[in-house]
Amino acid sequence: MTNVLIIEARFYSHIADMQFEGAAKALTNFGAQFDRISVPGALEIPPAILFAAKGAEGAGKSYDGYVALGCVIRGETFHFEIVAGESARGLMNLGLHHGLCIGNGILTVENEAQALARAAHDGGDKGGDAARACLALIETRNKFGVHR
């Protein structure tokens, strides 16, 4: 059975809940089991994934893949670019350097209306998209016989 960890940034909790709904439905429809943990914001997601992966090496619970959910809304300062870019870079580094299967569902938007449209399960369903991307990477890794 496929086992996935959903890591959600709770900075915009109502958006995180909408994204989680889509991710949970996609994983359930696939027949995957999943756990859910929360972190304060998008920058904390990559380290949390690494901690989970390293914990499995020490006889902790092992996950086949990870779904990153969060939202970064542009503000009046450069902070948006830092959080959006560094969280994406962190996730990409985990995939490329550690071989982790990660579906990136961190929304980077101009305003809350865009976030709500993308997060809604019956709208953009970016949480579901991230879960499906994670599952596709797991399938690809398995196809090539790469071990976690």
Short mmCIF file of C-alpha atoms in Angstrom, two decimals:
data_model
loop_
_atom_site.label_atom_id
_atom_site.label_comp_id
_atom_site.label_asym_id
_atom_site.label_seq_id
_atom_site.Cartn_x
_atom_site.Cartn_y
_atom_site.Cartn_z
CA MET A 1 0.00 0.00 0.00
CA THR A 2 1.21 3.51 -0.84
CA ASN A 3 1.86 5.64 2.23
CA VAL A 4 2.00 9.43 1.86
CA LEU A 5 2.63 12.29 4.26
CA ILE A 6 0.74 15.54 3.73
CA ILE A 7 2.58 18.56 5.13
CA GLU A 8 0.46 21.67 5.28
CA ALA A 9 1.41 25.24 6.11
CA ARG A 10 -1.33 26.68 8.34
CA PHE A 11 -0.57 30.39 7.81
CA TYR A 12 -3.83 30.68 5.84
CA SER A 13 -5.75 27.94 7.63
CA HIS A 14 -8.97 28.22 5.61
CA ILE A 15 -7.03 27.81 2.37
CA ALA A 16 -4.99 24.93 3.82
CA ASP A 17 -8.23 23.15 4.78
CA MET A 18 -9.54 23.49 1.22
CA GLN A 19 -6.28 22.16 -0.24
CA PHE A 20 -6.26 19.27 2.21
CA GLU A 21 -9.78 18.28 1.15
CA GLY A 22 -8.64 17.89 -2.47
CA ALA A 23 -5.43 16.07 -1.56
CA ALA A 24 -7.19 13.67 0.81
CA LYS A 25 -9.82 12.83 -1.81
CA ALA A 26 -7.20 12.17 -4.50
CA LEU A 27 -5.16 9.93 -2.21
CA THR A 28 -8.24 8.07 -0.96
CA ASN A 29 -9.47 7.53 -4.53
CA PHE A 30 -6.07 6.03 -5.35
CA GLY A 31 -6.23 3.75 -2.32
CA ALA A 32 -3.27 5.37 -0.58
CA GLN A 33 -2.93 5.76 3.16
CA PHE A 34 -1.85 9.16 4.44
CA ASP A 35 -0.88 11.08 7.52
CA ARG A 36 -1.19 14.84 8.00
CA ILE A 37 1.11 17.20 9.82
CA SER A 38 1.09 20.98 10.05
CA VAL A 39 3.81 23.62 10.07
CA PRO A 40 3.44 27.38 10.49
CA GLY A 41 4.32 28.48 6.95
CA ALA A 42 5.63 27.47 3.53
CA LEU A 43 9.30 27.86 4.46
CA GLU A 44 8.91 25.18 7.13
CA ILE A 45 7.59 22.55 4.72
CA PRO A 46 10.91 21.39 3.18
CA PRO A 47 12.64 20.86 6.54
CA ALA A 48 9.59 19.00 7.87
CA ILE A 49 9.73 16.65 4.88
CA LEU A 50 13.43 16.05 5.45
CA PHE A 51 12.81 15.35 9.15
CA ALA A 52 10.13 12.80 8.23
CA ALA A 53 12.41 11.12 5.69
CA LYS A 54 15.36 11.04 8.10
CA GLY A 55 13.11 9.75 10.87
CA ALA A 56 12.22 6.76 8.71
CA GLU A 57 15.93 5.98 8.41
CA GLY A 58 16.01 5.70 12.21
CA ALA A 59 13.18 3.12 12.25
CA GLY A 60 10.44 5.75 12.17
CA LYS A 61 7.43 5.58 9.88
CA SER A 62 8.41 5.35 6.22
CA TYR A 63 6.60 7.30 3.50
CA ASP A 64 6.55 6.65 -0.23
CA GLY A 65 5.92 10.30 -0.99
CA TYR A 66 5.00 13.71 0.31
CA VAL A 67 2.38 16.33 -0.53
CA ALA A 68 3.30 19.94 0.27
CA LEU A 69 0.32 22.25 0.77
CA GLY A 70 0.45 25.95 1.54
CA CYS A 71 -0.19 29.41 0.22
CA VAL A 72 1.96 32.48 -0.28
CA ILE A 73 0.07 35.68 -1.12
CA ARG A 74 1.98 38.64 -2.54
CA GLY A 75 2.23 41.54 -0.14
CA GLU A 76 3.87 44.93 -0.27
CA THR A 77 7.41 43.71 0.36
CA PHE A 78 9.99 41.40 -1.22
CA HIS A 79 9.12 38.72 1.36
CA PHE A 80 6.75 37.04 -1.14
CA GLU A 81 9.59 36.32 -3.57
CA ILE A 82 11.78 34.88 -0.84
CA VAL A 83 9.11 32.58 0.59
CA ALA A 84 7.80 31.47 -2.80
CA GLY A 85 11.22 30.87 -4.32
CA GLU A 86 12.92 29.30 -1.34
CA SER A 87 10.09 26.91 -0.51
CA ALA A 88 10.02 25.74 -4.15
CA ARG A 89 13.82 25.43 -4.20
CA GLY A 90 13.75 23.44 -0.99
CA LEU A 91 11.20 21.00 -2.37
CA MET A 92 13.12 20.62 -5.63
CA ASN A 93 16.36 19.97 -3.75
CA LEU A 94 14.68 17.23 -1.72
CA GLY A 95 13.52 15.57 -4.91
CA LEU A 96 16.78 15.89 -6.81
CA HIS A 97 19.29 15.31 -4.02
CA HIS A 98 17.37 12.91 -1.78
CA GLY A 99 15.17 11.13 -4.34
CA LEU A 100 11.94 12.07 -2.55
CA CYS A 101 8.63 12.06 -4.40
CA ILE A 102 6.98 15.40 -3.62
CA GLY A 103 3.83 16.94 -5.03
CA ASN A 104 4.18 20.72 -4.74
CA GLY A 105 0.85 22.30 -3.81
CA ILE A 106 2.23 25.56 -2.44
CA LEU A 107 0.12 28.24 -4.08
CA THR A 108 1.87 31.47 -5.05
CA VAL A 109 -0.79 34.05 -5.83
CA GLU A 110 -1.44 37.77 -6.03
CA ASN A 111 -4.47 37.83 -3.72
CA GLU A 112 -6.83 35.76 -1.60
CA ALA A 113 -9.42 35.45 -4.38
CA GLN A 114 -6.86 33.69 -6.59
CA ALA A 115 -5.90 31.42 -3.70
CA LEU A 116 -9.50 30.46 -3.00
CA ALA A 117 -10.16 29.70 -6.67
CA ARG A 118 -7.08 27.47 -6.87
CA ALA A 119 -7.60 25.75 -3.53
CA ALA A 120 -11.29 24.88 -3.94
CA HIS A 121 -11.82 21.16 -4.45
CA ASP A 122 -14.55 21.96 -6.98
CA GLY A 123 -12.39 24.67 -8.59
CA GLY A 124 -8.67 24.58 -9.31
CA ASP A 125 -8.14 21.64 -6.91
CA LYS A 126 -4.42 22.32 -6.55
CA GLY A 127 -4.35 20.13 -3.43
CA GLY A 128 -5.65 17.22 -5.48
CA ASP A 129 -3.20 18.06 -8.27
CA ALA A 130 -0.29 17.97 -5.83
CA ALA A 131 -1.40 14.58 -4.49
CA ARG A 132 -1.72 13.20 -8.02
CA ALA A 133 1.74 14.57 -8.90
CA CYS A 134 3.19 12.84 -5.85
CA LEU A 135 1.55 9.55 -6.84
CA ALA A 136 2.85 9.91 -10.42
CA LEU A 137 6.40 10.40 -9.12
CA ILE A 138 6.08 7.35 -6.88
CA GLU A 139 4.95 5.34 -9.90
CA THR A 140 7.85 6.64 -11.99
CA ARG A 141 10.38 5.87 -9.26
CA ASN A 142 8.97 2.35 -8.92
CA LYS A 143 9.00 1.85 -12.69
CA PHE A 144 12.75 2.45 -12.76
CA GLY A 145 13.40 0.34 -9.67
CA VAL A 146 14.77 3.19 -7.60
CA HIS A 147 14.67 2.48 -3.89
CA ARG A 148 13.79 5.08 -1.30
#
